[in-house]
Amino acid sequence: MLYASMVCPYLARPNARRGLSAAQPDEMTSHVVRGVARGSMGAVVGFGEYEYAVTSSQVLFRFLDVVEFLPHDTADAHLDELRAELVRMAE
């Protein structure tokens, strides 16, 4: 997620704009509109567990138990954490 927060333009920068609108907006996704800016705050969030379900038309996810919350304005704020994680993985 640290890497994704840096390479995905929408996650990385507050002025990034959505490229697509939600296919079938509802109360949870009505804000997903093409051209809308991310806004001033982004974050990398770690969860203790997740659940998923596959229906005939979609895959649903539910994330449970926040274990880490790393807020950022621009994602390069996480560069030191990403470097440290890469070193740990190489050991």
PDB file of C-alpha atoms in Angstrom:
ATOM      1  CA  MET A   1       0.000   0.000   0.000  1.00  0.00           C
ATOM      2  CA  LEU A   2       2.888   2.383   0.626  1.00  0.00           C
ATOM      3  CA  TYR A   3       4.070   1.868  -2.943  1.00  0.00           C
ATOM      4  CA  ALA A   4       0.536   2.200  -4.353  1.00  0.00           C
ATOM      5  CA  SER A   5       0.028   5.461  -2.479  1.00  0.00           C
ATOM      6  CA  MET A   6       3.029   6.912  -4.315  1.00  0.00           C
ATOM      7  CA  VAL A   7       2.517   5.607  -7.848  1.00  0.00           C
ATOM      8  CA  CYS A   8      -1.263   6.027  -8.124  1.00  0.00           C
ATOM      9  CA  PRO A   9      -1.826   9.679  -9.081  1.00  0.00           C
ATOM     10  CA  TYR A  10      -5.178   9.849  -7.279  1.00  0.00           C
ATOM     11  CA  LEU A  11      -3.761   8.514  -4.019  1.00  0.00           C
ATOM     12  CA  ALA A  12      -0.498  10.469  -4.218  1.00  0.00           C
ATOM     13  CA  ARG A  13      -1.611  14.071  -4.699  1.00  0.00           C
ATOM     14  CA  PRO A  14      -4.406  16.248  -3.299  1.00  0.00           C
ATOM     15  CA  ASN A  15      -4.997  17.927  -6.669  1.00  0.00           C
ATOM     16  CA  ALA A  16      -5.373  14.650  -8.596  1.00  0.00           C
ATOM     17  CA  ARG A  17      -8.739  14.171 -10.289  1.00  0.00           C
ATOM     18  CA  ARG A  18     -10.890  11.074 -10.729  1.00  0.00           C
ATOM     19  CA  GLY A  19     -10.809   9.638 -14.222  1.00  0.00           C
ATOM     20  CA  LEU A  20     -14.108   7.748 -14.004  1.00  0.00           C
ATOM     21  CA  SER A  21     -17.487   8.029 -12.327  1.00  0.00           C
ATOM     22  CA  ALA A  22     -19.082   5.228 -10.310  1.00  0.00           C
ATOM     23  CA  ALA A  23     -20.878   2.843 -12.673  1.00  0.00           C
ATOM     24  CA  GLN A  24     -23.974   2.583 -10.462  1.00  0.00           C
ATOM     25  CA  PRO A  25     -23.751   5.274  -7.756  1.00  0.00           C
ATOM     26  CA  ASP A  26     -25.409   4.680  -4.405  1.00  0.00           C
ATOM     27  CA  GLU A  27     -25.096   6.338  -0.980  1.00  0.00           C
ATOM     28  CA  MET A  28     -21.565   4.919  -0.574  1.00  0.00           C
ATOM     29  CA  THR A  29     -20.255   5.847  -4.053  1.00  0.00           C
ATOM     30  CA  SER A  30     -22.235   8.919  -5.109  1.00  0.00           C
ATOM     31  CA  HIS A  31     -19.091  11.038  -4.531  1.00  0.00           C
ATOM     32  CA  VAL A  32     -17.175   9.009  -7.149  1.00  0.00           C
ATOM     33  CA  VAL A  33     -17.599  11.473 -10.006  1.00  0.00           C
ATOM     34  CA  ARG A  34     -15.218  12.055 -12.921  1.00  0.00           C
ATOM     35  CA  GLY A  35     -13.118  15.186 -12.381  1.00  0.00           C
ATOM     36  CA  VAL A  36     -13.539  15.389  -8.587  1.00  0.00           C
ATOM     37  CA  ALA A  37     -10.290  16.101  -6.713  1.00  0.00           C
ATOM     38  CA  ARG A  38      -9.076  13.772  -3.965  1.00  0.00           C
ATOM     39  CA  GLY A  39      -8.878  16.605  -1.467  1.00  0.00           C
ATOM     40  CA  SER A  40      -6.318  17.644   1.118  1.00  0.00           C
ATOM     41  CA  MET A  41      -5.956  14.388   3.043  1.00  0.00           C
ATOM     42  CA  GLY A  42      -4.948  10.916   1.909  1.00  0.00           C
ATOM     43  CA  ALA A  43      -3.887   7.976   4.017  1.00  0.00           C
ATOM     44  CA  VAL A  44      -2.487   4.479   3.966  1.00  0.00           C
ATOM     45  CA  VAL A  45      -4.608   2.316   6.244  1.00  0.00           C
ATOM     46  CA  GLY A  46      -3.766  -1.186   7.465  1.00  0.00           C
ATOM     47  CA  PHE A  47      -6.485  -3.559   8.607  1.00  0.00           C
ATOM     48  CA  GLY A  48      -6.341  -6.603  10.862  1.00  0.00           C
ATOM     49  CA  GLU A  49      -8.672  -8.622   8.672  1.00  0.00           C
ATOM     50  CA  TYR A  50     -11.028  -8.442   5.737  1.00  0.00           C
ATOM     51  CA  GLU A  51     -13.989 -10.299   4.309  1.00  0.00           C
ATOM     52  CA  TYR A  52     -15.171 -10.584   0.738  1.00  0.00           C
ATOM     53  CA  ALA A  53     -18.106 -11.900  -1.230  1.00  0.00           C
ATOM     54  CA  VAL A  54     -18.502 -12.595  -4.919  1.00  0.00           C
ATOM     55  CA  THR A  55     -21.929 -12.014  -6.454  1.00  0.00           C
ATOM     56  CA  SER A  56     -23.036 -12.453 -10.041  1.00  0.00           C
ATOM     57  CA  SER A  57     -22.259  -8.812 -10.801  1.00  0.00           C
ATOM     58  CA  GLN A  58     -19.593  -7.629  -8.338  1.00  0.00           C
ATOM     59  CA  VAL A  59     -17.006  -8.405  -5.699  1.00  0.00           C
ATOM     60  CA  LEU A  60     -17.652  -6.863  -2.282  1.00  0.00           C
ATOM     61  CA  PHE A  61     -15.014  -6.203   0.386  1.00  0.00           C
ATOM     62  CA  ARG A  62     -15.342  -5.297   4.058  1.00  0.00           C
ATOM     63  CA  PHE A  63     -12.246  -4.261   5.988  1.00  0.00           C
ATOM     64  CA  LEU A  64     -12.149  -4.732   9.767  1.00  0.00           C
ATOM     65  CA  ASP A  65      -9.982  -3.622  12.690  1.00  0.00           C
ATOM     66  CA  VAL A  66      -7.788  -0.671  11.728  1.00  0.00           C
ATOM     67  CA  VAL A  67      -4.242  -1.493  12.882  1.00  0.00           C
ATOM     68  CA  GLU A  68      -2.344   1.304  11.150  1.00  0.00           C
ATOM     69  CA  PHE A  69      -3.298   4.773   9.887  1.00  0.00           C
ATOM     70  CA  LEU A  70      -0.671   6.838   8.063  1.00  0.00           C
ATOM     71  CA  PRO A  71      -2.154  10.151   6.842  1.00  0.00           C
ATOM     72  CA  HIS A  72      -0.501  12.266   4.169  1.00  0.00           C
ATOM     73  CA  ASP A  73      -0.947  15.359   2.054  1.00  0.00           C
ATOM     74  CA  THR A  74       1.372  14.021  -0.636  1.00  0.00           C
ATOM     75  CA  ALA A  75       2.391  10.377  -0.578  1.00  0.00           C
ATOM     76  CA  ASP A  76       6.123  11.054  -0.629  1.00  0.00           C
ATOM     77  CA  ALA A  77       5.681  11.531   3.127  1.00  0.00           C
ATOM     78  CA  HIS A  78       5.795   7.698   3.276  1.00  0.00           C
ATOM     79  CA  LEU A  79       9.052   7.320   1.374  1.00  0.00           C
ATOM     80  CA  ASP A  80      11.137   6.545   4.478  1.00  0.00           C
ATOM     81  CA  GLU A  81       8.617   3.890   5.598  1.00  0.00           C
ATOM     82  CA  LEU A  82       8.664   2.318   2.118  1.00  0.00           C
ATOM     83  CA  ARG A  83      12.467   2.226   2.042  1.00  0.00           C
ATOM     84  CA  ALA A  84      12.576   0.610   5.492  1.00  0.00           C
ATOM     85  CA  GLU A  85       9.998  -1.998   4.445  1.00  0.00           C
ATOM     86  CA  LEU A  86      11.994  -2.853   1.315  1.00  0.00           C
ATOM     87  CA  VAL A  87      15.131  -3.333   3.440  1.00  0.00           C
ATOM     88  CA  ARG A  88      13.201  -5.615   5.832  1.00  0.00           C
ATOM     89  CA  MET A  89      11.890  -7.681   2.907  1.00  0.00           C
ATOM     90  CA  ALA A  90      15.390  -8.084   1.453  1.00  0.00           C
ATOM     91  CA  GLU A  91      16.807  -9.475   4.708  1.00  0.00           C
TER      92      GLU A  91
END
